[in-house]
């Protein structure tokens, strides 16, 4: 059993996605990839906010309604127009103790409680996809650094890889902080994640380095809060092929004095083939790792860009 499987990462999840029969119709939305594949690496904490606030199973479906600028979450068949939005936000507050221990959260799409984006908002009886679930919105407000994703978006290979990478980065951050944050640890964390950051946002990459250089030991705790916020915000932007090519070429530069002309040409060709979509990212990464086993470099060996999550997840095979 691999270390990644033994040491699972804590991740919150909408309970219906694991097969719990908690939906309004008494059903579930079990997601096989989440349960069977991600379940090998993630220790899921299931939760249904609608059940938690006392809504029954089965129950009439609730929806987000707009009246002027005001949003509410109501049962359209209930003439009292009772607003469930405050209770759904309050249950997020009540779960804060275990939520702060999570390194990610997978939400049920389209849900008026759990949807992360494009949830139907009704105005004059007509829906538009412009809302966020009341529970999800409060979780994002309480924990802005926490990686969130909807199960529907996990079908997109780029978004799937992006979410899982963010979970692993955030989990490493939480472990580092729990071990006792020091300036040395923060600088090492940044050094090991610089290439990942470069592949997502060159501006944040350029900004964080000089800021770190000015931090002293007395300021490290205060700076860390801003640092992780900026880092996780930057990582939300999926890395494009062009972004990865920039990093791959940067990494290739560490081999400029070691490779033969033929090896350099092969590597350059593979990076070009990745850029035009002929091969997936795993192909140039594998060749680079092969060369660095022959010509070790401490910085590259320690960089999480070269092995951001367990290879068995095969995420780089599809991007």
mmCIF file of C-alpha atoms in Angstrom:
data_model
loop_
_atom_site.group_PDB
_atom_site.id
_atom_site.type_symbol
_atom_site.label_atom_id
_atom_site.label_comp_id
_atom_site.label_asym_id
_atom_site.label_seq_id
_atom_site.Cartn_x
_atom_site.Cartn_y
_atom_site.Cartn_z
ATOM 1 C CA UNK A 1 0.000 0.000 0.000
ATOM 2 C CA UNK A 2 1.427 3.387 -1.008
ATOM 3 C CA UNK A 3 1.968 6.207 1.485
ATOM 4 C CA UNK A 4 -0.662 8.274 -0.353
ATOM 5 C CA UNK A 5 -3.260 5.570 0.191
ATOM 6 C CA UNK A 6 -2.305 5.018 3.847
ATOM 7 C CA UNK A 7 -2.253 8.734 4.660
ATOM 8 C CA UNK A 8 -5.517 9.877 3.157
ATOM 9 C CA UNK A 9 -6.292 13.585 2.837
ATOM 10 C CA UNK A 10 -9.402 14.881 4.668
ATOM 11 C CA UNK A 11 -11.947 16.221 2.168
ATOM 12 C CA UNK A 12 -15.530 17.327 2.817
ATOM 13 C CA UNK A 13 -18.253 16.199 0.428
ATOM 14 C CA UNK A 14 -21.977 16.496 -0.205
ATOM 15 C CA UNK A 15 -23.339 13.282 1.322
ATOM 16 C CA UNK A 16 -25.485 12.363 -1.689
ATOM 17 C CA UNK A 17 -22.355 11.975 -3.819
ATOM 18 C CA UNK A 18 -21.283 9.012 -1.692
ATOM 19 C CA UNK A 19 -24.643 7.303 -2.100
ATOM 20 C CA UNK A 20 -26.413 8.595 0.999
ATOM 21 C CA UNK A 21 -30.151 8.780 0.274
ATOM 22 C CA UNK A 22 -30.573 12.362 1.465
ATOM 23 C CA UNK A 23 -31.881 14.170 -1.597
ATOM 24 C CA UNK A 24 -35.289 15.815 -1.680
ATOM 25 C CA UNK A 25 -36.740 12.796 -3.511
ATOM 26 C CA UNK A 26 -35.179 10.277 -1.147
ATOM 27 C CA UNK A 27 -32.520 9.358 -3.692
ATOM 28 C CA UNK A 28 -28.794 9.903 -4.028
ATOM 29 C CA UNK A 29 -26.263 10.964 -6.660
ATOM 30 C CA UNK A 30 -23.496 8.455 -6.026
ATOM 31 C CA UNK A 31 -20.447 9.338 -8.105
ATOM 32 C CA UNK A 32 -18.302 6.317 -8.938
ATOM 33 C CA UNK A 33 -15.088 8.217 -9.750
ATOM 34 C CA UNK A 34 -15.262 10.128 -6.479
ATOM 35 C CA UNK A 35 -16.000 7.068 -4.387
ATOM 36 C CA UNK A 36 -13.866 4.435 -6.096
ATOM 37 C CA UNK A 37 -10.886 6.464 -7.325
ATOM 38 C CA UNK A 38 -10.607 9.569 -5.179
ATOM 39 C CA UNK A 39 -11.740 7.506 -2.203
ATOM 40 C CA UNK A 40 -8.389 5.702 -2.362
ATOM 41 C CA UNK A 41 -6.598 8.967 -1.571
ATOM 42 C CA UNK A 42 -9.172 11.147 0.202
ATOM 43 C CA UNK A 43 -10.774 10.524 3.591
ATOM 44 C CA UNK A 44 -14.260 11.885 2.964
ATOM 45 C CA UNK A 45 -16.321 13.756 5.554
ATOM 46 C CA UNK A 46 -19.911 13.583 4.297
ATOM 47 C CA UNK A 47 -22.462 16.277 5.112
ATOM 48 C CA UNK A 48 -25.914 17.344 3.903
ATOM 49 C CA UNK A 49 -26.833 20.866 5.037
ATOM 50 C CA UNK A 50 -30.503 20.511 4.086
ATOM 51 C CA UNK A 51 -30.915 17.485 6.323
ATOM 52 C CA UNK A 52 -28.857 19.169 9.032
ATOM 53 C CA UNK A 53 -31.261 22.130 9.235
ATOM 54 C CA UNK A 54 -34.179 19.764 9.706
ATOM 55 C CA UNK A 55 -35.620 19.293 6.230
ATOM 56 C CA UNK A 56 -37.092 15.827 5.896
ATOM 57 C CA UNK A 57 -36.433 12.943 3.510
ATOM 58 C CA UNK A 58 -38.211 13.018 1.150
ATOM 59 C CA UNK A 59 -39.100 16.721 1.048
ATOM 60 C CA UNK A 60 -40.340 19.323 -1.363
ATOM 61 C CA UNK A 61 -37.437 20.852 -3.318
ATOM 62 C CA UNK A 62 -36.261 24.316 -2.348
ATOM 63 C CA UNK A 63 -35.018 26.990 -4.729
ATOM 64 C CA UNK A 64 -33.213 30.327 -4.759
ATOM 65 C CA UNK A 65 -35.542 33.251 -5.454
ATOM 66 C CA UNK A 66 -34.690 36.853 -6.243
ATOM 67 C CA UNK A 67 -36.969 39.747 -5.335
ATOM 68 C CA UNK A 68 -35.324 43.007 -6.321
ATOM 69 C CA UNK A 69 -31.784 42.770 -4.990
ATOM 70 C CA UNK A 70 -32.684 40.289 -2.237
ATOM 71 C CA UNK A 71 -32.057 36.540 -2.517
ATOM 72 C CA UNK A 72 -33.836 33.910 -0.463
ATOM 73 C CA UNK A 73 -34.056 30.115 -0.407
ATOM 74 C CA UNK A 74 -37.666 28.978 -0.252
ATOM 75 C CA UNK A 75 -40.067 26.106 -0.787
ATOM 76 C CA UNK A 76 -42.187 27.448 -3.681
ATOM 77 C CA UNK A 77 -45.164 25.416 -2.456
ATOM 78 C CA UNK A 78 -45.020 26.920 1.038
ATOM 79 C CA UNK A 79 -47.260 29.967 1.191
ATOM 80 C CA UNK A 80 -45.366 31.304 4.224
ATOM 81 C CA UNK A 81 -42.314 31.983 1.989
ATOM 82 C CA UNK A 82 -40.032 30.862 4.827
ATOM 83 C CA UNK A 83 -36.398 31.703 3.948
ATOM 84 C CA UNK A 84 -33.978 28.823 4.551
ATOM 85 C CA UNK A 85 -30.897 30.813 3.522
ATOM 86 C CA UNK A 86 -30.017 32.016 7.052
ATOM 87 C CA UNK A 87 -30.249 28.483 8.460
ATOM 88 C CA UNK A 88 -28.071 27.087 5.656
ATOM 89 C CA UNK A 89 -25.451 29.758 6.340
ATOM 90 C CA UNK A 90 -25.676 29.152 10.078
ATOM 91 C CA UNK A 91 -25.125 25.424 9.663
ATOM 92 C CA UNK A 92 -21.889 26.220 7.822
ATOM 93 C CA UNK A 93 -20.865 28.320 10.826
ATOM 94 C CA UNK A 94 -21.747 25.427 13.115
ATOM 95 C CA UNK A 95 -19.549 23.046 11.083
ATOM 96 C CA UNK A 96 -16.542 25.381 11.128
ATOM 97 C CA UNK A 97 -14.631 23.236 13.609
ATOM 98 C CA UNK A 98 -14.393 20.225 11.296
ATOM 99 C CA UNK A 99 -14.372 22.293 8.108
ATOM 100 C CA UNK A 100 -11.120 23.976 9.144
ATOM 101 C CA UNK A 101 -9.486 20.536 9.190
ATOM 102 C CA UNK A 102 -10.458 19.774 5.585
ATOM 103 C CA UNK A 103 -8.028 20.154 2.682
ATOM 104 C CA UNK A 104 -10.776 20.290 0.053
ATOM 105 C CA UNK A 105 -14.531 20.016 -0.491
ATOM 106 C CA UNK A 106 -16.587 18.437 -3.285
ATOM 107 C CA UNK A 107 -20.047 19.960 -3.719
ATOM 108 C CA UNK A 108 -23.248 18.840 -5.444
ATOM 109 C CA UNK A 109 -23.781 20.924 -8.559
ATOM 110 C CA UNK A 110 -27.015 22.852 -9.143
ATOM 111 C CA UNK A 111 -28.048 22.562 -5.494
ATOM 112 C CA UNK A 112 -29.639 25.648 -3.848
ATOM 113 C CA UNK A 113 -27.637 24.720 -0.755
ATOM 114 C CA UNK A 114 -24.403 23.206 -2.119
ATOM 115 C CA UNK A 115 -24.002 24.471 -5.698
ATOM 116 C CA UNK A 116 -20.751 26.355 -6.224
ATOM 117 C CA UNK A 117 -21.798 28.311 -9.309
ATOM 118 C CA UNK A 118 -24.523 28.644 -11.984
ATOM 119 C CA UNK A 119 -27.290 27.571 -9.612
ATOM 120 C CA UNK A 120 -30.786 28.470 -10.840
ATOM 121 C CA UNK A 121 -32.129 31.717 -9.418
ATOM 122 C CA UNK A 122 -35.855 32.313 -9.988
ATOM 123 C CA UNK A 123 -37.220 35.780 -10.622
ATOM 124 C CA UNK A 124 -40.844 36.201 -11.676
ATOM 125 C CA UNK A 125 -41.030 32.428 -12.016
ATOM 126 C CA UNK A 126 -38.217 32.320 -14.603
ATOM 127 C CA UNK A 127 -34.782 30.826 -13.787
ATOM 128 C CA UNK A 128 -31.361 32.124 -14.663
ATOM 129 C CA UNK A 129 -28.129 30.332 -13.826
ATOM 130 C CA UNK A 130 -26.446 33.001 -11.744
ATOM 131 C CA UNK A 131 -26.590 31.747 -8.163
ATOM 132 C CA UNK A 132 -24.476 30.074 -5.497
ATOM 133 C CA UNK A 133 -25.895 27.657 -2.934
ATOM 134 C CA UNK A 134 -26.430 29.274 0.478
ATOM 135 C CA UNK A 135 -24.305 26.719 2.376
ATOM 136 C CA UNK A 136 -21.548 26.744 -0.254
ATOM 137 C CA UNK A 137 -21.435 30.540 -0.290
ATOM 138 C CA UNK A 138 -20.903 30.658 3.464
ATOM 139 C CA UNK A 139 -18.203 27.965 3.343
ATOM 140 C CA UNK A 140 -16.351 29.999 0.695
ATOM 141 C CA UNK A 141 -16.679 33.090 2.854
ATOM 142 C CA UNK A 142 -15.378 31.342 5.966
ATOM 143 C CA UNK A 143 -12.559 29.434 4.230
ATOM 144 C CA UNK A 144 -11.504 31.319 1.067
ATOM 145 C CA UNK A 145 -8.341 29.255 0.664
ATOM 146 C CA UNK A 146 -10.153 25.898 0.787
ATOM 147 C CA UNK A 147 -10.140 24.117 -2.612
ATOM 148 C CA UNK A 148 -13.745 23.587 -3.739
ATOM 149 C CA UNK A 149 -15.149 21.823 -6.779
ATOM 150 C CA UNK A 150 -18.467 20.465 -8.016
ATOM 151 C CA UNK A 151 -18.793 16.832 -8.989
ATOM 152 C CA UNK A 152 -20.026 17.762 -12.468
ATOM 153 C CA UNK A 153 -16.879 19.722 -13.240
ATOM 154 C CA UNK A 154 -14.665 16.783 -12.261
ATOM 155 C CA UNK A 155 -15.542 15.256 -15.636
ATOM 156 C CA UNK A 156 -13.344 17.907 -17.256
ATOM 157 C CA UNK A 157 -9.750 16.593 -17.172
ATOM 158 C CA UNK A 158 -8.206 20.058 -16.736
ATOM 159 C CA UNK A 159 -10.546 21.084 -13.913
ATOM 160 C CA UNK A 160 -10.150 17.674 -12.268
ATOM 161 C CA UNK A 161 -6.366 17.933 -12.267
ATOM 162 C CA UNK A 162 -6.535 21.528 -11.069
ATOM 163 C CA UNK A 163 -8.751 20.678 -8.098
ATOM 164 C CA UNK A 164 -6.715 17.648 -7.017
ATOM 165 C CA UNK A 165 -3.462 19.564 -7.328
ATOM 166 C CA UNK A 166 -4.894 22.355 -5.143
ATOM 167 C CA UNK A 167 -5.997 19.804 -2.540
ATOM 168 C CA UNK A 168 -2.469 18.390 -2.330
ATOM 169 C CA UNK A 169 -0.874 21.852 -2.140
ATOM 170 C CA UNK A 170 -3.269 22.979 0.585
ATOM 171 C CA UNK A 171 -2.802 19.745 2.524
ATOM 172 C CA UNK A 172 0.979 20.210 2.481
ATOM 173 C CA UNK A 173 0.461 23.781 3.680
ATOM 174 C CA UNK A 174 -1.739 22.651 6.578
ATOM 175 C CA UNK A 175 0.764 20.000 7.632
ATOM 176 C CA UNK A 176 3.576 22.557 7.541
ATOM 177 C CA UNK A 177 1.636 25.033 9.689
ATOM 178 C CA UNK A 178 0.629 22.289 12.135
ATOM 179 C CA UNK A 179 4.284 21.334 12.576
ATOM 180 C CA UNK A 180 5.123 24.869 13.713
ATOM 181 C CA UNK A 181 5.528 27.630 11.163
ATOM 182 C CA UNK A 182 8.967 29.185 10.809
ATOM 183 C CA UNK A 183 10.457 31.493 8.206
ATOM 184 C CA UNK A 184 12.749 28.701 7.038
ATOM 185 C CA UNK A 185 9.801 26.343 6.507
ATOM 186 C CA UNK A 186 7.843 29.025 4.651
ATOM 187 C CA UNK A 187 10.772 29.768 2.337
ATOM 188 C CA UNK A 188 11.248 26.051 1.673
ATOM 189 C CA UNK A 189 7.524 25.592 0.985
ATOM 190 C CA UNK A 190 7.592 28.443 -1.508
ATOM 191 C CA UNK A 191 10.727 27.148 -3.219
ATOM 192 C CA UNK A 192 9.189 23.715 -3.668
ATOM 193 C CA UNK A 193 5.958 25.167 -5.112
ATOM 194 C CA UNK A 194 7.407 27.965 -7.255
ATOM 195 C CA UNK A 195 7.145 26.051 -10.520
ATOM 196 C CA UNK A 196 3.555 25.015 -9.788
ATOM 197 C CA UNK A 197 2.740 28.664 -9.109
ATOM 198 C CA UNK A 198 4.526 29.729 -12.300
ATOM 199 C CA UNK A 199 2.380 27.311 -14.307
ATOM 200 C CA UNK A 200 -0.801 28.991 -13.007
ATOM 201 C CA UNK A 201 -0.121 32.700 -12.591
ATOM 202 C CA UNK A 202 3.057 34.483 -13.617
ATOM 203 C CA UNK A 203 1.964 37.705 -11.883
ATOM 204 C CA UNK A 204 1.552 36.067 -8.472
ATOM 205 C CA UNK A 205 4.819 34.197 -9.075
ATOM 206 C CA UNK A 206 6.587 37.513 -9.666
ATOM 207 C CA UNK A 207 4.867 39.232 -6.728
ATOM 208 C CA UNK A 208 5.333 36.666 -3.978
ATOM 209 C CA UNK A 209 9.096 36.218 -4.330
ATOM 210 C CA UNK A 210 10.034 39.847 -3.488
ATOM 211 C CA UNK A 211 7.453 39.930 -0.689
ATOM 212 C CA UNK A 212 8.966 36.823 0.894
ATOM 213 C CA UNK A 213 12.439 38.278 0.650
ATOM 214 C CA UNK A 214 11.378 41.159 2.930
ATOM 215 C CA UNK A 215 9.741 39.026 5.652
ATOM 216 C CA UNK A 216 11.528 38.660 8.975
ATOM 217 C CA UNK A 217 10.950 36.018 11.663
ATOM 218 C CA UNK A 218 8.676 38.265 13.723
ATOM 219 C CA UNK A 219 6.361 38.840 10.744
ATOM 220 C CA UNK A 220 6.069 35.277 9.488
ATOM 221 C CA UNK A 221 2.702 34.402 11.067
ATOM 222 C CA UNK A 222 0.989 37.550 9.804
ATOM 223 C CA UNK A 223 2.539 37.180 6.362
ATOM 224 C CA UNK A 224 1.576 33.501 6.097
ATOM 225 C CA UNK A 225 -2.151 34.294 6.108
ATOM 226 C CA UNK A 226 -1.778 36.641 3.136
ATOM 227 C CA UNK A 227 0.645 34.262 1.422
ATOM 228 C CA UNK A 228 -1.642 31.218 1.425
ATOM 229 C CA UNK A 229 -4.605 33.347 0.337
ATOM 230 C CA UNK A 230 -2.665 34.693 -2.662
ATOM 231 C CA UNK A 231 -1.234 31.265 -3.476
ATOM 232 C CA UNK A 232 -4.523 29.384 -3.420
ATOM 233 C CA UNK A 233 -6.296 32.151 -5.336
ATOM 234 C CA UNK A 234 -3.642 31.953 -8.074
ATOM 235 C CA UNK A 235 -3.903 28.158 -8.257
ATOM 236 C CA UNK A 236 -7.642 28.356 -8.976
ATOM 237 C CA UNK A 237 -6.734 29.449 -12.502
ATOM 238 C CA UNK A 238 -6.168 26.237 -14.493
ATOM 239 C CA UNK A 239 -2.757 26.036 -16.107
ATOM 240 C CA UNK A 240 -2.882 26.253 -19.912
ATOM 241 C CA UNK A 241 -0.638 24.347 -22.303
ATOM 242 C CA UNK A 242 1.286 27.558 -22.866
ATOM 243 C CA UNK A 243 1.773 27.947 -19.107
ATOM 244 C CA UNK A 244 3.096 24.401 -18.830
ATOM 245 C CA UNK A 245 5.359 24.867 -21.853
ATOM 246 C CA UNK A 246 6.884 27.908 -20.164
ATOM 247 C CA UNK A 247 7.660 25.827 -17.064
ATOM 248 C CA UNK A 248 8.900 22.805 -19.032
ATOM 249 C CA UNK A 249 11.325 25.005 -20.951
ATOM 250 C CA UNK A 250 12.436 26.583 -17.680
ATOM 251 C CA UNK A 251 13.088 23.120 -16.215
ATOM 252 C CA UNK A 252 14.879 22.060 -19.412
ATOM 253 C CA UNK A 253 17.331 24.888 -18.793
ATOM 254 C CA UNK A 254 18.674 23.053 -15.737
ATOM 255 C CA UNK A 255 19.963 20.344 -18.107
ATOM 256 C CA UNK A 256 21.646 22.621 -20.640
ATOM 257 C CA UNK A 257 25.174 21.513 -19.675
ATOM 258 C CA UNK A 258 24.344 17.810 -19.343
ATOM 259 C CA UNK A 259 22.414 16.672 -22.402
ATOM 260 C CA UNK A 260 23.840 15.710 -25.762
ATOM 261 C CA UNK A 261 22.604 17.662 -28.784
ATOM 262 C CA UNK A 262 20.461 14.653 -29.709
ATOM 263 C CA UNK A 263 18.903 14.489 -26.237
ATOM 264 C CA UNK A 264 18.203 18.230 -26.274
ATOM 265 C CA UNK A 265 16.539 17.917 -29.669
ATOM 266 C CA UNK A 266 14.361 15.014 -28.495
ATOM 267 C CA UNK A 267 13.251 16.898 -25.389
ATOM 268 C CA UNK A 268 12.556 20.085 -27.349
ATOM 269 C CA UNK A 269 10.502 18.113 -29.847
ATOM 270 C CA UNK A 270 8.431 16.453 -27.106
ATOM 271 C CA UNK A 271 7.696 19.794 -25.470
ATOM 272 C CA UNK A 272 6.608 21.131 -28.862
ATOM 273 C CA UNK A 273 4.401 18.081 -29.391
ATOM 274 C CA UNK A 274 2.826 18.689 -25.999
ATOM 275 C CA UNK A 275 2.205 22.325 -26.952
ATOM 276 C CA UNK A 276 0.372 21.350 -30.134
ATOM 277 C CA UNK A 277 -1.691 18.725 -28.298
ATOM 278 C CA UNK A 278 -0.113 15.634 -29.854
ATOM 279 C CA UNK A 279 1.013 14.176 -26.509
ATOM 280 C CA UNK A 280 -0.201 14.720 -22.924
ATOM 281 C CA UNK A 281 1.803 16.462 -20.207
ATOM 282 C CA UNK A 282 3.005 13.176 -18.727
ATOM 283 C CA UNK A 283 5.222 12.547 -21.777
ATOM 284 C CA UNK A 284 7.675 15.478 -21.425
ATOM 285 C CA UNK A 285 7.462 15.204 -17.617
ATOM 286 C CA UNK A 286 8.500 11.542 -17.779
ATOM 287 C CA UNK A 287 11.455 12.293 -20.039
ATOM 288 C CA UNK A 288 12.559 15.177 -17.815
ATOM 289 C CA UNK A 289 12.388 12.956 -14.740
ATOM 290 C CA UNK A 290 14.462 10.366 -16.610
ATOM 291 C CA UNK A 291 17.188 12.916 -17.349
ATOM 292 C CA UNK A 292 17.185 14.248 -13.797
ATOM 293 C CA UNK A 293 17.763 10.736 -12.466
ATOM 294 C CA UNK A 294 20.933 10.699 -14.580
ATOM 295 C CA UNK A 295 21.858 14.314 -13.810
ATOM 296 C CA UNK A 296 20.418 15.140 -10.374
ATOM 297 C CA UNK A 297 19.567 18.702 -9.435
ATOM 298 C CA UNK A 298 18.523 19.411 -5.842
ATOM 299 C CA UNK A 299 16.095 22.199 -6.698
ATOM 300 C CA UNK A 300 14.282 20.170 -9.357
ATOM 301 C CA UNK A 301 14.311 17.037 -7.197
ATOM 302 C CA UNK A 302 12.537 18.975 -4.438
ATOM 303 C CA UNK A 303 10.072 20.733 -6.749
ATOM 304 C CA UNK A 304 6.510 19.497 -6.397
ATOM 305 C CA UNK A 305 5.878 20.417 -10.031
ATOM 306 C CA UNK A 306 7.616 17.223 -11.128
ATOM 307 C CA UNK A 307 5.454 15.000 -8.885
ATOM 308 C CA UNK A 308 2.488 17.067 -7.571
ATOM 309 C CA UNK A 309 0.316 14.106 -6.501
ATOM 310 C CA UNK A 310 0.544 10.290 -6.647
ATOM 311 C CA UNK A 311 1.502 9.121 -10.126
ATOM 312 C CA UNK A 312 -1.121 6.359 -9.856
ATOM 313 C CA UNK A 313 -3.851 8.985 -10.220
ATOM 314 C CA UNK A 314 -2.702 9.381 -13.855
ATOM 315 C CA UNK A 315 -3.999 12.952 -14.024
ATOM 316 C CA UNK A 316 -1.227 14.190 -16.324
ATOM 317 C CA UNK A 317 -2.147 11.495 -18.838
ATOM 318 C CA UNK A 318 -5.275 13.461 -19.795
ATOM 319 C CA UNK A 319 -4.061 17.068 -19.945
#
